[in-house]
mmCIF file of C-alpha atoms and ligand atoms in Angstrom:
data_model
loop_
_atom_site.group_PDB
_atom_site.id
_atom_site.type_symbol
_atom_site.label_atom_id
_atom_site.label_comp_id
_atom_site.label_asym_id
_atom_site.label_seq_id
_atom_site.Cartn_x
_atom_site.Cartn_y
_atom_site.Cartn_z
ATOM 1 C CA UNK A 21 0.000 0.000 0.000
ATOM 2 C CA UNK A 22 1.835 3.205 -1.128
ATOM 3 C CA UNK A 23 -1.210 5.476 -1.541
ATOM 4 C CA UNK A 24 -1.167 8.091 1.012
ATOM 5 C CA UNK A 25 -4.018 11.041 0.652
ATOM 6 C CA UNK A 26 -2.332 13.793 2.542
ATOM 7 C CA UNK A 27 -0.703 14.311 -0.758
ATOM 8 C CA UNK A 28 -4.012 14.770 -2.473
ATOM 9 C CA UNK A 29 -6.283 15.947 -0.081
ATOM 10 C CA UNK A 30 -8.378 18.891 -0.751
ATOM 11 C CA UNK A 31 -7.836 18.511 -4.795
ATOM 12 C CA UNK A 32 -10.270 18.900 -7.613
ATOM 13 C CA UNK A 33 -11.177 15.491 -6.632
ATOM 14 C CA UNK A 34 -11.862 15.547 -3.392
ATOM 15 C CA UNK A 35 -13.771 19.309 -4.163
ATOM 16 C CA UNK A 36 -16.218 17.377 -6.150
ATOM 17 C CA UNK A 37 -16.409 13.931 -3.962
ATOM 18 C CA UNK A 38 -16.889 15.910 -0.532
ATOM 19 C CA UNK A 39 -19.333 18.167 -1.927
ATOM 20 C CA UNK A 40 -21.690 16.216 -2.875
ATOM 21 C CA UNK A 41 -20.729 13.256 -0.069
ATOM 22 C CA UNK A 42 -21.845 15.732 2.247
ATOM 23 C CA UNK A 43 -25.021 16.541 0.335
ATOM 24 C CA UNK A 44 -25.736 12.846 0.949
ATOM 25 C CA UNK A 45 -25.320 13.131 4.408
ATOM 26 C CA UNK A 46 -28.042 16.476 4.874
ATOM 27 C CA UNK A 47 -30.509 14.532 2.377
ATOM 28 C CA UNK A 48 -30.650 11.333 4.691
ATOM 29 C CA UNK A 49 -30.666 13.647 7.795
ATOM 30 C CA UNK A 50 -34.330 15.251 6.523
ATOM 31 C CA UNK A 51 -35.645 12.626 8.321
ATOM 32 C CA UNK A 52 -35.281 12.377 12.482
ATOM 33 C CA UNK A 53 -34.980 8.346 11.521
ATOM 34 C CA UNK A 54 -31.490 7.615 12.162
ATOM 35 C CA UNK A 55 -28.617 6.769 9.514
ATOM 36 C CA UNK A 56 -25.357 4.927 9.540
ATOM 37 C CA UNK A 57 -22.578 6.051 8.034
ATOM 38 C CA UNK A 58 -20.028 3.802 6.582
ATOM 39 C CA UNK A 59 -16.670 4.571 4.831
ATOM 40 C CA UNK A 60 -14.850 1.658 3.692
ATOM 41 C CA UNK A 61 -11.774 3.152 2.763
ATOM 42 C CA UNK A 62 -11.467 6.226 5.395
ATOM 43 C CA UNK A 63 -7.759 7.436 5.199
ATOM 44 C CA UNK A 64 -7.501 10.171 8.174
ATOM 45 C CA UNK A 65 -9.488 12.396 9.705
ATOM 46 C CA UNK A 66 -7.756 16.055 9.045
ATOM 47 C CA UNK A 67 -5.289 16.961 6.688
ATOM 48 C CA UNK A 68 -2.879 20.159 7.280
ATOM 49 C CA UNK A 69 -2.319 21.484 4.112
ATOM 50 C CA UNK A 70 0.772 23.176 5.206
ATOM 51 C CA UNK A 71 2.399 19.657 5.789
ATOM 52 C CA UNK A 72 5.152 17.655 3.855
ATOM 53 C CA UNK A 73 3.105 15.617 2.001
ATOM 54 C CA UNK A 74 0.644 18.594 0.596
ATOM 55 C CA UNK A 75 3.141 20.959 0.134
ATOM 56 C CA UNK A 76 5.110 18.358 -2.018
ATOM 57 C CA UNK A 77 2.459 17.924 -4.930
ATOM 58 C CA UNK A 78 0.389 21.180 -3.845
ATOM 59 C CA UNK A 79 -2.881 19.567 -5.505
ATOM 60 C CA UNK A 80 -5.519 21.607 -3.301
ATOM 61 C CA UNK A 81 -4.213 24.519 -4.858
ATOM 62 C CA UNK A 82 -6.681 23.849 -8.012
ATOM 63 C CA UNK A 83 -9.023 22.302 -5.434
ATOM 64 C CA UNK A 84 -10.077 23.755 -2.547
ATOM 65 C CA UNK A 85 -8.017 27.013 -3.163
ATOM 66 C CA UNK A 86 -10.084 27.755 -5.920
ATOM 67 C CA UNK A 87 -13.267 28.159 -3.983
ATOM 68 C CA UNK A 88 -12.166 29.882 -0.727
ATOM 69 C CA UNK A 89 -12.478 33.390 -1.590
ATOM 70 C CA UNK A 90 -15.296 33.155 -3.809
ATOM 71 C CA UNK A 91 -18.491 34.814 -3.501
ATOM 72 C CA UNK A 92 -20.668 33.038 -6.174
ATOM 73 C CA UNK A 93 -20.827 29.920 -4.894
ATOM 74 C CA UNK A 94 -23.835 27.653 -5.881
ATOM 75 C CA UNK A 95 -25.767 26.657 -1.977
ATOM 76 C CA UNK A 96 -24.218 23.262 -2.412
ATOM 77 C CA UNK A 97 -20.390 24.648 -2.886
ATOM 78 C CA UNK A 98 -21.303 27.242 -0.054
ATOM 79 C CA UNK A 99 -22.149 24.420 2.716
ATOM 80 C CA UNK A 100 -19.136 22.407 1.530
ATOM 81 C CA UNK A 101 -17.069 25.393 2.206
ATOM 82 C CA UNK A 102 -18.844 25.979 5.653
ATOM 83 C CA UNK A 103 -17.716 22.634 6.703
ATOM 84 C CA UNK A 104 -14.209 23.143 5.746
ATOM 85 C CA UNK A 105 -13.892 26.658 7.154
ATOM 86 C CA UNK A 106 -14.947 24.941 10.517
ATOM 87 C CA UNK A 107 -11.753 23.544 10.518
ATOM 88 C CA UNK A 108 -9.923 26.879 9.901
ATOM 89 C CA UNK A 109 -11.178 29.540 11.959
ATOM 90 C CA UNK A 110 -9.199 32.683 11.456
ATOM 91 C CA UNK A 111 -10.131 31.958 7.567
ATOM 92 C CA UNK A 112 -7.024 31.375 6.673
ATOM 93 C CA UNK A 113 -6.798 27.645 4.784
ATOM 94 C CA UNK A 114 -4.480 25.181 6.567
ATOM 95 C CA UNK A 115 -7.092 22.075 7.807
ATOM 96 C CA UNK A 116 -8.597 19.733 5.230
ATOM 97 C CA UNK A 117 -11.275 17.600 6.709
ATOM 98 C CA UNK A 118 -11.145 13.730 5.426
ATOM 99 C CA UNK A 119 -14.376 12.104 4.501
ATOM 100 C CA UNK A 120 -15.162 10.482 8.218
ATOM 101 C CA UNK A 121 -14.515 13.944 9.687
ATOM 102 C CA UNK A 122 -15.979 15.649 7.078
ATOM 103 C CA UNK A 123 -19.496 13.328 7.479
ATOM 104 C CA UNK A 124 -18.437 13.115 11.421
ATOM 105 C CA UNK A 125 -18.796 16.566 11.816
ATOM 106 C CA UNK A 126 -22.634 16.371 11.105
ATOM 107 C CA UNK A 127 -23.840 13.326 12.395
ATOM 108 C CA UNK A 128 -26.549 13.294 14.816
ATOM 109 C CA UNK A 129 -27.018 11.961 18.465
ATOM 110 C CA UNK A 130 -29.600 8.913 16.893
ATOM 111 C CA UNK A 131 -26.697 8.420 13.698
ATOM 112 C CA UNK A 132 -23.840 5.475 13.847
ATOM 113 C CA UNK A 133 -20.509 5.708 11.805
ATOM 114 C CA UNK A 134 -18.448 2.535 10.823
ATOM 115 C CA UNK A 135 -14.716 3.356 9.372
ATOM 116 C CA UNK A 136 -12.333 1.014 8.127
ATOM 117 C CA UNK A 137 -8.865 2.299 7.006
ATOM 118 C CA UNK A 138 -5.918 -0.809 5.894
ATOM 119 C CA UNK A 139 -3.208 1.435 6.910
ATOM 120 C CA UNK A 140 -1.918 0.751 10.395
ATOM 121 C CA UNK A 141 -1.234 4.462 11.506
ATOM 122 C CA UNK A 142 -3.844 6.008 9.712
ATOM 123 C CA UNK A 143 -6.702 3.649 11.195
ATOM 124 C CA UNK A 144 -4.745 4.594 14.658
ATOM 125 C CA UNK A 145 -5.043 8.155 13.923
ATOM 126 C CA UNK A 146 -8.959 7.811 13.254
ATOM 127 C CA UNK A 147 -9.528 5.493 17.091
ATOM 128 C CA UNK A 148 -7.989 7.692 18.700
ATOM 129 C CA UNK A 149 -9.095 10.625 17.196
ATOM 130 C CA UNK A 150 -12.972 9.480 17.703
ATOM 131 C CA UNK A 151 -12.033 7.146 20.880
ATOM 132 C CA UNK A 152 -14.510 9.081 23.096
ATOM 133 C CA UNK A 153 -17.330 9.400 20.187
ATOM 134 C CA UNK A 154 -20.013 5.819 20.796
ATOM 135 C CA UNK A 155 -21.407 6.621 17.973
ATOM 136 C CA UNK A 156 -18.122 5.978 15.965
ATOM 137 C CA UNK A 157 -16.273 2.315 14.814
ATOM 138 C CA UNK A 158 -13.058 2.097 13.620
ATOM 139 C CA UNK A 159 -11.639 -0.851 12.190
ATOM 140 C CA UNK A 160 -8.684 -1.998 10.703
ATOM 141 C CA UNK A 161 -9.400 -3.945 8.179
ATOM 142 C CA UNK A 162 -10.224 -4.490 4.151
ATOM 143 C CA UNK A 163 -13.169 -2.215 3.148
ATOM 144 C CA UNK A 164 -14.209 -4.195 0.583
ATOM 145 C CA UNK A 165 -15.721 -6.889 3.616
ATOM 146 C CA UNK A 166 -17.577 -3.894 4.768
ATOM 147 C CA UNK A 167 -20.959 -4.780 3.416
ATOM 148 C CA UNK A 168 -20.724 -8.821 4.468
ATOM 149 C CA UNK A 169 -19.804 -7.600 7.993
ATOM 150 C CA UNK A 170 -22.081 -4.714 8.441
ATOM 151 C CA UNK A 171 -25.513 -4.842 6.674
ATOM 152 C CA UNK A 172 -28.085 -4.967 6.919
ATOM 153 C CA UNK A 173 -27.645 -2.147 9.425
ATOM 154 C CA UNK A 174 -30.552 -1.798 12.340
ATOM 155 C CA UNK A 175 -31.042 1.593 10.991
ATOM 156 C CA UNK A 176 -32.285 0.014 7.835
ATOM 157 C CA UNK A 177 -30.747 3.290 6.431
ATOM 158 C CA UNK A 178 -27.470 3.179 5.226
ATOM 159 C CA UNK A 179 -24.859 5.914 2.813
ATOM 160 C CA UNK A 180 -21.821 3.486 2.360
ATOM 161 C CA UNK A 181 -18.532 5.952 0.664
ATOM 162 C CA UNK A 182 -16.308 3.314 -1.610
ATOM 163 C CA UNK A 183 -13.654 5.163 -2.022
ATOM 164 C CA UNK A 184 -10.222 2.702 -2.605
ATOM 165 C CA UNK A 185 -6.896 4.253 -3.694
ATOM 166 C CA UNK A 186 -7.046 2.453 -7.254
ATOM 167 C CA UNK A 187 -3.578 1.002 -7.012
ATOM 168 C CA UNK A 188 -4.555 -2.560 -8.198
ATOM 169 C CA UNK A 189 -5.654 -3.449 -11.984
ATOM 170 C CA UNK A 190 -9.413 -5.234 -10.102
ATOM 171 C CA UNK A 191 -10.108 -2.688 -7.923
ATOM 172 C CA UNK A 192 -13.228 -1.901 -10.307
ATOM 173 C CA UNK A 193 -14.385 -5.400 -10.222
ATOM 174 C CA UNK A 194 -13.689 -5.630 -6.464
ATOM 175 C CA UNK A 195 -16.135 -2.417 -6.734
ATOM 176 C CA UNK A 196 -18.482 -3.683 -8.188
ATOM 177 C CA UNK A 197 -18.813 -7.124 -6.394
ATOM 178 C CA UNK A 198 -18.800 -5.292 -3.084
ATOM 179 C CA UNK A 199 -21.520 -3.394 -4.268
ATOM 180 C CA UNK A 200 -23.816 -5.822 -5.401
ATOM 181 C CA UNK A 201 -23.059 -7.576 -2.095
ATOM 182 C CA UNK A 202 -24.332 -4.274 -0.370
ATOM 183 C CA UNK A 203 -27.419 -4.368 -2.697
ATOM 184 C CA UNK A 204 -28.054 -7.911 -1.884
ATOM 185 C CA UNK A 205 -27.950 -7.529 1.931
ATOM 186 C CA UNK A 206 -29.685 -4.446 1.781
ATOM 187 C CA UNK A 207 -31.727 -2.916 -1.074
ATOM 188 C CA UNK A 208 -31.837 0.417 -0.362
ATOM 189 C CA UNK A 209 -28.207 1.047 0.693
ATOM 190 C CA UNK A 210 -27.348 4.673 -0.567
ATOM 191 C CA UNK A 211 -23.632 4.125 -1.748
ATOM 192 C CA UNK A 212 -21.165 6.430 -4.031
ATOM 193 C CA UNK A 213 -18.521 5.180 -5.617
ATOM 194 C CA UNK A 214 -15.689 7.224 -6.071
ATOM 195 C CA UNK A 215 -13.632 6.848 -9.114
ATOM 196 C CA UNK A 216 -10.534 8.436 -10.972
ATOM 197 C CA UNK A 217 -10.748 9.355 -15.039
ATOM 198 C CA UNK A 218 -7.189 7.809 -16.325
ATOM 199 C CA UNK A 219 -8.135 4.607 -18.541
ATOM 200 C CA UNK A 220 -11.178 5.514 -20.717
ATOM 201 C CA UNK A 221 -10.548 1.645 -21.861
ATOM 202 C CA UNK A 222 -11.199 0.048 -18.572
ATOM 203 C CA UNK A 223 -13.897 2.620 -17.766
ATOM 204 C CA UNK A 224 -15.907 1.808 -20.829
ATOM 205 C CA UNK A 225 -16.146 -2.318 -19.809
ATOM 206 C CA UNK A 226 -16.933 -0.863 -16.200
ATOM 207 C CA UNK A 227 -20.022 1.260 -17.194
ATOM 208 C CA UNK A 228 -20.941 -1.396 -19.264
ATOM 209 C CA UNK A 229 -20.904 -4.087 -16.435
ATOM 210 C CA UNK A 230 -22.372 -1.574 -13.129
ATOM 211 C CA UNK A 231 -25.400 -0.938 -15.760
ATOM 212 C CA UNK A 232 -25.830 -4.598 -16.320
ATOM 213 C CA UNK A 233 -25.334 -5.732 -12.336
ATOM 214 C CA UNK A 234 -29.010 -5.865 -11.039
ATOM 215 C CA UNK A 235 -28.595 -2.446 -9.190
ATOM 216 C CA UNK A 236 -30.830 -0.397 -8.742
ATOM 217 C CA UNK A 237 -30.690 3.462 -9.702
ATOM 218 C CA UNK A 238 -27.290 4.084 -10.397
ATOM 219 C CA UNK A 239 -26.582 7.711 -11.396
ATOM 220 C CA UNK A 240 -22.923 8.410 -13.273
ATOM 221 C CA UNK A 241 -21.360 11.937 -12.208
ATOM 222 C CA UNK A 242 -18.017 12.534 -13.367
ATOM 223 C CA UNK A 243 -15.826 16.121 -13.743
ATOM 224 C CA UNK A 244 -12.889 16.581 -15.688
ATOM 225 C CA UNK A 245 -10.108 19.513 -15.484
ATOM 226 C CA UNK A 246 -8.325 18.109 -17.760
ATOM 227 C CA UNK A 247 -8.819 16.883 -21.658
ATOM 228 C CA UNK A 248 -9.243 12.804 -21.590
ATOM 229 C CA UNK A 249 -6.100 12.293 -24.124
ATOM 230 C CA UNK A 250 -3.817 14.114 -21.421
ATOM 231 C CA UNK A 251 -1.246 11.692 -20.079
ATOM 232 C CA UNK A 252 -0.475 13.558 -17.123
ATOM 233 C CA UNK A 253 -2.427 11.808 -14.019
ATOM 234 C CA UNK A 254 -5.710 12.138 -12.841
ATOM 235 C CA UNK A 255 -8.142 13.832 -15.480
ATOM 236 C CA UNK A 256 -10.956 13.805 -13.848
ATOM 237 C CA UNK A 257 -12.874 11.600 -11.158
ATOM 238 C CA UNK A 258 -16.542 10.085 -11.179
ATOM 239 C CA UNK A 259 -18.969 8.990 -8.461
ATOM 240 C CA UNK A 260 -21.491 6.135 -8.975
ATOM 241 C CA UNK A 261 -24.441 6.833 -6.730
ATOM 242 C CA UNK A 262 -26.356 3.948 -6.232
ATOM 243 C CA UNK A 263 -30.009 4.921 -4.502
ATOM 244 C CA UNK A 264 -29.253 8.449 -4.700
ATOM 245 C CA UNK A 265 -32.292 11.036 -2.967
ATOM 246 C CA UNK A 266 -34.035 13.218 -4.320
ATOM 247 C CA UNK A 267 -33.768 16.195 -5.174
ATOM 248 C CA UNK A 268 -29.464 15.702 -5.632
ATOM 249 C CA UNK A 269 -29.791 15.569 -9.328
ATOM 250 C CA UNK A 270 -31.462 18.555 -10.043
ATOM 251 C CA UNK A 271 -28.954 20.787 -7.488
ATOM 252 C CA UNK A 272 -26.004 19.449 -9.350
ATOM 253 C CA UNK A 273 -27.334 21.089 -12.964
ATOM 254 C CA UNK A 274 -26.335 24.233 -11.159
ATOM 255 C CA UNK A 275 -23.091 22.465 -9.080
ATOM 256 C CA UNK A 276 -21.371 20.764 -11.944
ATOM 257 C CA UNK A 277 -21.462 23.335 -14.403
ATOM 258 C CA UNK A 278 -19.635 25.974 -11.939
ATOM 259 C CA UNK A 279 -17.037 23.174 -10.881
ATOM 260 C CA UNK A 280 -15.929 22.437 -14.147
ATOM 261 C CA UNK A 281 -15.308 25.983 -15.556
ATOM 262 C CA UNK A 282 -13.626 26.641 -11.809
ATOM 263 C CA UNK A 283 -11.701 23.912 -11.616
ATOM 264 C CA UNK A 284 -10.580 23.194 -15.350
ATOM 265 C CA UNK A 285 -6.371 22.876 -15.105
ATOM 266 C CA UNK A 286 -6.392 23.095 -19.361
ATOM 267 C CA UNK A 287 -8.688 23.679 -21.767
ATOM 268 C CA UNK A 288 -12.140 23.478 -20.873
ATOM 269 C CA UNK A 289 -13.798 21.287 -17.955
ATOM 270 C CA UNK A 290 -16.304 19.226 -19.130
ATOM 271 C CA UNK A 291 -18.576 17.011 -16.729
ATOM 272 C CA UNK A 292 -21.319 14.342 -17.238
ATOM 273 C CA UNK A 293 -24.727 13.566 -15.058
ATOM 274 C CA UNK A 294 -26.925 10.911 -16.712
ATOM 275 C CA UNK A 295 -28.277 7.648 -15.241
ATOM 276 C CA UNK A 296 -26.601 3.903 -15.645
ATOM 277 C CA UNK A 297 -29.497 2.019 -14.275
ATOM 278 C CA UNK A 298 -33.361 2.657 -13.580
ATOM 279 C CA UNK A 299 -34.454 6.944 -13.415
ATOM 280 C CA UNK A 300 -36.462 8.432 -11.358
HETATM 281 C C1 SAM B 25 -8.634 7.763 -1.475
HETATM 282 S S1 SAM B 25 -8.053 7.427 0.126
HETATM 283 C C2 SAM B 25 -9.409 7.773 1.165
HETATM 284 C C3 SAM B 25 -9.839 9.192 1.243
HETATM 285 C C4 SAM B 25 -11.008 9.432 2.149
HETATM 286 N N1 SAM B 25 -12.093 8.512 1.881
HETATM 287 C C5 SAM B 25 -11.499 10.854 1.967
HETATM 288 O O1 SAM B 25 -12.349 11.079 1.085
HETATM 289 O O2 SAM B 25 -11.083 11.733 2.722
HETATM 290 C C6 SAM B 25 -8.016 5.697 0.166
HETATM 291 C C7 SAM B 25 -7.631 5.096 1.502
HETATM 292 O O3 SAM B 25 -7.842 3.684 1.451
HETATM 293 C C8 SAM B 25 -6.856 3.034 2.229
HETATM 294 N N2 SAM B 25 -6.857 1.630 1.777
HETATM 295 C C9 SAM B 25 -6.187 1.053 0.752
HETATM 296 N N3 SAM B 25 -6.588 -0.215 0.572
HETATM 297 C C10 SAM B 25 -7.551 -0.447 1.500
HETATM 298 C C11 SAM B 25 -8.401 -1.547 1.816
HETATM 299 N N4 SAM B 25 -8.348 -2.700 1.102
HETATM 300 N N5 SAM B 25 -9.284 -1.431 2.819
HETATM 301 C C12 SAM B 25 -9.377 -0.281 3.540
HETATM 302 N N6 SAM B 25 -8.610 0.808 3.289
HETATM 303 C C13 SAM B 25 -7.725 0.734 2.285
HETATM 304 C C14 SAM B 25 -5.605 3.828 1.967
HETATM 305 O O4 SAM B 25 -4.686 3.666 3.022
HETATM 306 C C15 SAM B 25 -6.176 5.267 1.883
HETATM 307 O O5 SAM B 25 -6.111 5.894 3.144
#
């Protein structure tokens, strides 16, 4: 395991994943019924962008950087930047929340959170960090046995982030067979997928495969800041929302739009919202 995200955290990616992750999050919390939270591949909980690891690459420059100062942000952007500034404030940007903070931050008294993180001393980082919070599980272990292990959930309401490091060739299939296990144990399990736009190859077979694996709703989002035929690193990223509520479609024709003229690195962003299985 090499993949560390302290090098990436707060990037376009991670803009476009946390934003609408935490959009998730409010949507299931419209109802006082309680939710459980479960991130299968965690990482940490906060990020200090004036570390090592970001300074090295400096990728939330064109991520998060882009969208501090700005006063036109659509409501969605706005919150996402709310729950960031949280973590910084005199304003000034040092602390990037990860996704189990970031979710963490907003859970309720009736809500339950289950992280699992492979790497020894970021899993460490997370108990201790939530060691006095009940409400809060960490485990070190694979994320991909998340949904065998944990659902059905007693909540019988469930937003499951997938969100692997994509350092092996099957971590698509492994995806999507974790997935349909979730489905299988329990049908209305909310889940995104998080994915990065490198291999338009691979991603073709995948799209081809989640739309024929007996899921239910699956809505494709993807942004790119980048041209696809750029051989540079990560184009772009896409989340698969299996289950997604209502009304999240419809606030992303104004959210997607913004993010990929604000956080285009060359030429123009582009991005993509259309549904891989079942519609509203
Ligand atoms: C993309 S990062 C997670 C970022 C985090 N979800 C966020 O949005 O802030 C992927 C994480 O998965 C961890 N990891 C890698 N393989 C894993 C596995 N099989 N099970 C659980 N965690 C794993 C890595 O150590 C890394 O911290």
């Amino acid at each position: 395991m090499n993949y560390r995200h302290s090098y990436h955290a707060g990037n376009h990616a991670d803009v476009f994943k946390h934003a609408i992750l935490l959009r998730l999050a409010e949507l299931l919390q419209r109802k006082p019924a309680p939710y459980c939270y479960l991130d299968s591949h965690a990482g940490t909980a906060l990020y200090d962008l004036q570390g090592e690891a970001a300074g090295k690459t400096g990728e939330f420059r064109d991520g998060i950087a882009r969208l501090w100062d700005r006063d036109d942000l659509p409501d969605m952007l706005k919150r996402y930047r709310e729950a960031i500034a949280r973590h910084n404030p005199d304003s000034h940007l040092r602390f990037y929340p990860g996704s189990p903070q970031l979710v963490g931050d907003g859970l309720r008294e009736q809500d339950r959170m289950i992280l699992s993180e492979l790497h020894p001393e970021d899993a460490a980082i997370l108990r201790a960090h939530f060691a006095n919070d009940e409400r809060v599980a960490v485990h070190l272990r694979d994320g991909y046995e998340l949904p065998k292990a944990f659902l059905p959930v007693a909540e019988k309401r469930a937003l499951w982030l997938l969100d692997p490091p994509f350092e092996k060739q099957d971590d698509l299939d492994r995806c999507l067979k974790a997935m349909q296990v979730a489905i299988q144990r329990m049908r209305q399990t909310v889940i995104a997928l998080w994915y990065p736009i490198k291999d338009e190859r691979l991603l073709r077979d995948f799209y081809r495969q989640v739309a024929g694996a007996g899921l239910p709703k699956v809505l494709r989002l993807e942004l790119s800041v980048r041209p696809a035929d750029n051989t540079l690193g990560l184009n772009g990223s896409g989340l698969m929302l299996v289950n997604p509520p209502w009304p999240l479609w419809e606030e992303l024709e104004g959210v997607l739009p913004w993010l990929a003229t604000h956080l285009a690195q060359s030429g123009d962003g582009t991005y993509r919202v259309d549904w891989l299985a079942g519609s509203p």
